[in-house]
Coordinates of C-alpha atoms and ligand atoms in Angstrom, one line a residue:
X138 CA 0.0 0.0 0.0
X139 CA 1.2 3.5 -0.8
X140 CA 1.2 5.5 2.4
X141 CA 2.0 9.1 3.0
X142 CA 5.1 8.1 4.9
X143 CA 6.3 5.9 2.0
X144 CA 5.7 8.7 -0.5
X145 CA 7.6 11.2 1.7
X146 CA 10.6 9.0 2.0
X147 CA 10.5 8.4 -1.7
X148 CA 10.5 12.2 -2.4
X149 CA 13.2 12.8 0.1
X150 CA 15.4 10.3 -1.6
X151 CA 14.6 11.8 -4.9
X152 CA 15.5 15.3 -3.7
X153 CA 18.8 13.9 -2.3
X154 CA 19.6 12.2 -5.6
X155 CA 18.9 15.3 -7.6
X156 CA 21.0 17.5 -5.3
X157 CA 23.8 15.2 -6.0
X158 CA 23.1 14.9 -9.7
X159 CA 23.2 18.7 -10.2
X160 CA 26.0 19.5 -7.9
X161 CA 23.8 21.0 -5.2
X162 CA 24.9 20.8 -1.6
X163 CA 23.1 18.1 0.5
X164 CA 19.9 19.5 2.2
X165 CA 20.0 22.7 0.1
X166 CA 16.5 22.0 -1.1
X167 CA 13.7 22.2 1.5
X168 CA 10.5 20.2 1.0
X169 CA 7.2 22.0 1.6
X170 CA 4.3 19.5 1.7
X171 CA 1.4 21.1 0.0
X172 CA -1.6 19.9 2.0
X173 CA -4.4 21.9 0.4
X174 CA -7.8 20.0 0.3
X175 CA -6.3 17.3 2.5
X176 CA -7.8 16.4 5.9
X177 CA -5.9 17.0 9.2
X178 CA -5.4 13.2 9.5
X179 CA -3.2 13.4 6.4
X180 CA -1.1 16.2 7.9
X181 CA -0.7 14.2 11.1
X182 CA 0.6 11.3 9.1
X183 CA 3.2 13.4 7.4
X184 CA 4.1 15.1 10.7
X185 CA 4.6 11.7 12.2
X186 CA 7.0 10.9 9.3
X187 CA 9.1 13.9 10.2
X188 CA 7.6 16.5 7.8
X189 CA 7.8 20.1 9.2
X190 CA 7.0 22.5 6.4
X191 CA 3.4 22.6 5.2
X192 CA 1.9 24.7 2.4
X193 CA -1.7 25.8 2.2
X194 CA -3.6 27.8 -0.5
X195 CA -6.9 28.7 1.2
X196 CA -7.0 30.7 4.4
X197 CA -10.2 29.4 5.9
X198 CA -9.2 25.8 5.3
X199 CA -5.7 26.4 6.6
X200 CA -7.0 28.1 9.8
X201 CA -8.9 24.9 10.8
X202 CA -5.7 22.9 10.3
X203 CA -3.5 25.3 12.1
X204 CA -5.9 25.3 15.1
X205 CA -6.2 21.5 15.1
X206 CA -2.4 21.2 15.0
X207 CA -1.5 24.0 17.5
X208 CA 1.5 23.1 19.6
X209 CA 3.1 20.9 16.9
X210 CA 6.4 21.9 15.5
X211 CA 5.2 23.1 12.0
X212 CA 6.3 25.9 9.7
X213 CA 3.3 27.1 7.8
X214 CA 3.6 28.4 4.2
X215 CA 0.8 30.4 2.5
X216 CA 1.1 29.7 -1.2
X217 CA -2.2 30.8 -2.7
X218 CA -3.4 34.2 -4.0
X219 CA -3.5 36.8 -1.1
X220 CA -6.6 38.9 -0.9
X221 CA -6.1 42.2 0.9
X222 CA -8.9 41.5 3.4
X223 CA -7.0 38.3 4.5
X224 CA -3.6 39.8 5.2
X225 CA -4.2 40.3 8.9
X226 CA -5.1 36.6 9.5
X227 CA -2.3 35.4 7.2
X228 CA 0.4 37.6 8.9
X229 CA -0.6 36.3 12.3
X230 CA -0.7 32.6 11.5
X231 CA 1.9 31.8 8.8
X232 CA 5.7 31.8 8.8
X233 CA 6.1 32.3 5.1
X234 CA 4.0 33.8 2.2
X235 CA 5.2 32.7 -1.2
X236 CA 2.7 34.5 -3.3
X237 CA 3.2 38.2 -2.8
X238 CA 2.9 40.1 -6.1
X239 CA 2.2 43.7 -5.2
X240 CA 3.6 46.2 -2.7
X241 CA 0.2 47.0 -1.1
X242 CA -0.1 43.4 0.0
X243 CA 3.5 43.3 1.3
X244 CA 2.9 46.5 3.3
X245 CA -0.4 45.1 4.7
X246 CA 1.3 41.9 5.7
X247 CA 4.2 43.7 7.4
X248 CA 1.9 46.1 9.2
X249 CA -0.2 43.2 10.5
X250 CA 2.7 41.0 11.6
X251 CA 2.5 40.7 15.4
X252 CA 5.5 42.4 17.0
X253 CA 6.2 39.4 19.2
X254 CA 6.9 37.3 16.1
X255 CA 10.0 37.4 13.8
X256 CA 9.5 39.2 10.4
X257 CA 7.2 37.3 8.0
X258 CA 9.2 35.6 5.3
X259 CA 7.9 36.4 1.9
X260 CA 8.7 35.5 -1.7
X261 CA 7.7 37.7 -4.6
X262 CA 5.7 35.7 -7.1
X263 CA 6.8 36.2 -10.7
X264 CA 4.6 35.7 -13.7
X265 CA 6.9 34.2 -16.3
X266 CA 5.8 34.0 -19.9
X267 CA 3.3 31.3 -20.5
X268 CA 2.1 31.1 -17.0
X269 CA -1.5 30.0 -16.9
X270 CA -2.6 31.9 -13.8
X271 CA -2.7 35.7 -13.7
X272 CA -0.9 35.8 -10.4
X273 CA 2.5 37.2 -10.2
X274 CA 4.4 40.3 -11.0
X275 CA 5.7 40.7 -14.6
X276 CA 9.5 40.5 -14.7
X277 CA 9.8 44.1 -15.9
X278 CA 8.0 45.3 -12.8
X279 CA 10.0 43.2 -10.4
X280 CA 12.8 45.8 -9.7
X281 CA 10.2 48.4 -8.7
X282 CA 8.4 45.9 -6.5
X283 CA 11.6 44.9 -4.7
X284 CA 12.5 48.6 -4.2
X285 CA 9.0 49.2 -2.8
X286 CA 9.5 46.4 -0.3
X287 CA 12.9 47.6 0.9
X288 CA 11.7 49.8 3.6
X289 CA 8.8 47.8 4.9
X290 CA 8.8 46.6 8.5
X291 CA 7.5 43.3 9.6
X292 CA 8.6 41.4 6.5
X293 CA 11.7 39.8 5.2
X294 CA 11.8 39.4 1.5
X295 CA 13.5 36.0 1.0
X296 CA 13.4 35.6 -2.8
X297 CA 11.2 34.6 -5.7
X298 CA 8.5 32.1 -6.4
X299 CA 7.0 31.0 -9.7
X300 CA 4.4 28.4 -10.8
X301 CA 5.0 28.0 -14.6
X302 CA 2.3 26.6 -16.8
X303 CA 2.4 22.8 -16.8
X304 CA 4.8 21.5 -19.5
X305 CA 5.8 17.9 -20.0
X306 CA 9.0 18.9 -21.8
X307 CA 12.0 18.8 -19.4
X308 CA 14.0 21.5 -21.3
X309 CA 11.0 23.8 -21.4
X310 CA 10.5 23.3 -17.7
X311 CA 14.1 24.2 -17.1
X312 CA 13.9 27.2 -19.4
X313 CA 11.1 28.7 -17.3
X314 CA 12.9 28.1 -14.0
X315 CA 16.1 29.4 -15.5
X316 CA 14.4 32.7 -16.1
X317 CA 13.4 33.0 -12.5
X318 CA 16.9 32.1 -11.3
X319 CA 18.3 34.8 -13.6
X320 CA 15.8 37.4 -12.2
X321 CA 17.0 36.6 -8.7
X322 CA 20.6 37.1 -9.5
X323 CA 19.9 40.3 -11.5
X324 CA 17.9 41.7 -8.6
X325 CA 20.1 40.5 -5.7
X326 CA 21.8 43.9 -5.4
X327 CA 18.5 45.6 -4.8
X328 CA 17.7 43.9 -1.5
X329 CA 20.1 42.1 0.9
X330 CA 19.2 38.7 2.2
X331 CA 17.4 37.1 -0.8
X332 CA 18.4 33.5 -0.7
X333 CA 15.3 31.6 -1.7
X334 CA 13.9 30.2 -5.0
X335 CA 10.5 28.6 -4.4
X336 CA 10.3 26.5 -7.5
X337 CA 9.0 23.1 -8.5
X338 CA 6.0 20.9 -7.8
X339 CA 5.4 17.2 -8.2
X340 CA 5.6 17.5 -11.9
X341 CA 8.7 19.5 -12.5
X342 CA 10.9 18.7 -9.4
X343 CA 14.0 17.8 -11.3
X344 CA 14.0 20.8 -13.6
X345 CA 13.5 23.1 -10.5
X346 CA 16.4 21.5 -8.6
X347 CA 18.6 21.6 -11.7
X348 CA 18.0 25.4 -11.9
X349 CA 18.7 26.1 -8.2
X350 CA 15.4 25.8 -6.4
X351 CA 15.8 26.0 -2.6
X352 CA 12.2 25.1 -1.8
X353 CA 10.0 22.7 -3.7
X354 CA 6.3 22.7 -3.1
X355 CA 5.0 19.1 -3.5
X356 CA 1.4 18.0 -3.1
X357 CA 0.2 15.2 -5.3
X358 CA 3.4 13.1 -5.1
X359 CA 3.0 13.0 -1.3
X360 CA -0.7 12.9 -0.7
X361 CA -2.0 11.5 -4.0
X362 CA -4.3 13.1 -6.6
X363 CA -6.7 15.8 -5.4
X364 CA -10.4 15.5 -6.3
Ligands
PLP196 C1 -1.1 23.0 -5.5 C2 0.2 23.7 -5.6 C3 1.4 23.1 -5.5 C4 1.6 21.6 -5.5 O1 1.3 21.0 -6.7 P1 1.4 19.4 -7.0 O2 1.3 19.3 -8.4 O3 0.2 18.8 -6.2 O4 2.7 18.9 -6.4 C5 2.6 23.9 -5.5 N1 2.5 25.2 -5.6 C6 1.3 25.9 -5.6 C7 1.4 27.4 -5.7 C8 0.1 25.2 -5.6 O5 -1.0 25.9 -5.7

């Protein structure tokens, strides 16, 4: 039987194999388990198998899980579109937000971040060409967005995130991720401390790691197909 625990160890081995294949240091790629639409019992199973980073897309669904798992050693990542009326709740309950694509959202998140917590880690989501969703800043607008984020309190801009349109071709997958990696290095002088590339899902893990991803967001390959 294929259990969550089995799938997790398979993915971990795969990440280790790819780190080595592409000359990446061991443990340089963190695994975020994307648990959207999954019941708390699935998260508990992953947690019992040593998983610490969980990614959620929908605030209300996430809040129920965060409450049910209060006291557990979990790092929560918000990876879905951020609506401005949700920024207060997100800033209070999450450790990372991967999907920030405008300065007004970054500012609201920072303003709402409780002062007793460390700055909220954020990634700026980039809309690279061919991206199916409308989320993400256009690459030409990225320098301005980074500059607008420079002086904001309550947040720490950690790097870039992208979710390219699904493509079965490995070289095409790499091309898309390469663009994001290039954007990070081109913009690194604009803001100190950017060290994160949030790239890769179940379907393009290898291309993402080949192009320098430091955080892969994997759902299906851990928890199975979503309904
Ligand atoms: C759902 C989702 C994932 C995980 O995708 P899988 O194909 O299930 O691995 C990763 N990133 C984002 C932003 C998502 O919405």
